[in-house]
C-alpha positions as a LaTeX table, in Angstrom:
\begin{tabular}{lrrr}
\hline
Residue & $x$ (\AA) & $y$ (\AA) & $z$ (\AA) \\
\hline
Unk1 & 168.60 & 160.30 & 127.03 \\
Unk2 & 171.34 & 160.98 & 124.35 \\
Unk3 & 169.82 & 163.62 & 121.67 \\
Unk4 & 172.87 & 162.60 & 118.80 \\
Unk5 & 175.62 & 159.91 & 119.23 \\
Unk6 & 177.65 & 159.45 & 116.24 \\
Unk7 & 180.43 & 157.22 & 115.59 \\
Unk8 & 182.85 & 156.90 & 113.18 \\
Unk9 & 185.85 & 155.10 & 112.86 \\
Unk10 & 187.85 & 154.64 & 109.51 \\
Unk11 & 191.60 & 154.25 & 108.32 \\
Unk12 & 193.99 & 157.31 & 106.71 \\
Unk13 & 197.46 & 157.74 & 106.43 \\
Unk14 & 198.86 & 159.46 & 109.78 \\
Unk15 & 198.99 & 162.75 & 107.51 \\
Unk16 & 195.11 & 162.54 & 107.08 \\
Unk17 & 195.10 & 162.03 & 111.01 \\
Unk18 & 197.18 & 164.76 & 111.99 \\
Unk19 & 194.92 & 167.29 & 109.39 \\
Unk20 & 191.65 & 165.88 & 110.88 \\
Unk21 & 193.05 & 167.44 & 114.20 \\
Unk22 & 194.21 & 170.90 & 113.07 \\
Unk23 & 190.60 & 171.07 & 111.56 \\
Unk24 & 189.00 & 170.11 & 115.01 \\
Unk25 & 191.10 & 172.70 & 116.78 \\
Unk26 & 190.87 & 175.35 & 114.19 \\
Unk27 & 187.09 & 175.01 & 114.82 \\
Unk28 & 187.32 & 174.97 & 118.48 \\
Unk29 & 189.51 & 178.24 & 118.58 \\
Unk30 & 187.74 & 180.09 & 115.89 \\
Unk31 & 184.22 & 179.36 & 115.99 \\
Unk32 & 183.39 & 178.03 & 119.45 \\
Unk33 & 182.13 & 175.21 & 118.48 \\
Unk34 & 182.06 & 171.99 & 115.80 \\
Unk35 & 180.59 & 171.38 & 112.94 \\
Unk36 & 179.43 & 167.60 & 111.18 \\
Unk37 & 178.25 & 166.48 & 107.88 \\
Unk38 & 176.18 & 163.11 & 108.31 \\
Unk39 & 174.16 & 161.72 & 106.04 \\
Unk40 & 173.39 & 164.82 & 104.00 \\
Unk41 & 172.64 & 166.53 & 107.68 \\
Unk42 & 175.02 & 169.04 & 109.23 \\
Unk43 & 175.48 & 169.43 & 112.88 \\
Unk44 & 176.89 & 172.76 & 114.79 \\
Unk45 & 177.66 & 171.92 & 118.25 \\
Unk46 & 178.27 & 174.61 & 120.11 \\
Unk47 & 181.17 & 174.41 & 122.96 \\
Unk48 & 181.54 & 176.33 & 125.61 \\
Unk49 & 184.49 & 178.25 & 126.79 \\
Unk50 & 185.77 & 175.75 & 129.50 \\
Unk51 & 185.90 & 171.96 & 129.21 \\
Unk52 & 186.96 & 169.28 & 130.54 \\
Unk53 & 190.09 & 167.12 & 128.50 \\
Unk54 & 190.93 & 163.43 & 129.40 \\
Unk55 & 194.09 & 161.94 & 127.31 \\
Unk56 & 194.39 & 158.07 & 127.05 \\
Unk57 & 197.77 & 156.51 & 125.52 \\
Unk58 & 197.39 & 152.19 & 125.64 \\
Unk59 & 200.65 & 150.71 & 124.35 \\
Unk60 & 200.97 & 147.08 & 123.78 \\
Unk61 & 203.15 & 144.64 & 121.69 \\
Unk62 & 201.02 & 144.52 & 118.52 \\
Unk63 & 199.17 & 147.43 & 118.80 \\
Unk64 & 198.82 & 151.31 & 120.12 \\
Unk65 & 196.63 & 154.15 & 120.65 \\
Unk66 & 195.59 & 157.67 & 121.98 \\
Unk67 & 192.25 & 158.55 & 123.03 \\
Unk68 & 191.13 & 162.23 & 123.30 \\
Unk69 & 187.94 & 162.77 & 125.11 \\
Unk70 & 186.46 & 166.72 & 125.24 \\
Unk71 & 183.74 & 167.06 & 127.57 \\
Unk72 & 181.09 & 169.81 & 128.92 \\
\hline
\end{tabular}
């Protein structure tokens, strides 16, 4: 039974991409965890010091992509 499954997908400018990532991995490193603002809610998930990373690149003729899955 899934407790919160959120899903977002939206388009920015690769720049926008590329800061949305340093601000997941400055979380990760500095607090242990992630935090979301949903709704008017907020969301800490806490992560734990080992996980488990699965990296996805598709490449096709009209259209590419990475996929970064973090897992506990």
């Amino acid at each position: 039974m899934e407790l919160l499954d959120i899903s977002e997908k939206r388009r920015m400018v690769r720049e926008d991409a590329a800061a949305l990532l340093h601000q997941i991995a400055d979380s990760l490193a500095r607090h242990n965890g992630l935090d979301f603002n949903r709704g008017g809610l907020k969301f800490h998930i806490n992560v734990p010091s080992e996980v488990t990373v699965e990296v996805e690149v598709e490449m096709e003729s009209g259209e590419s992509s990475i996929e970064l899955e973090i897992s506990w």
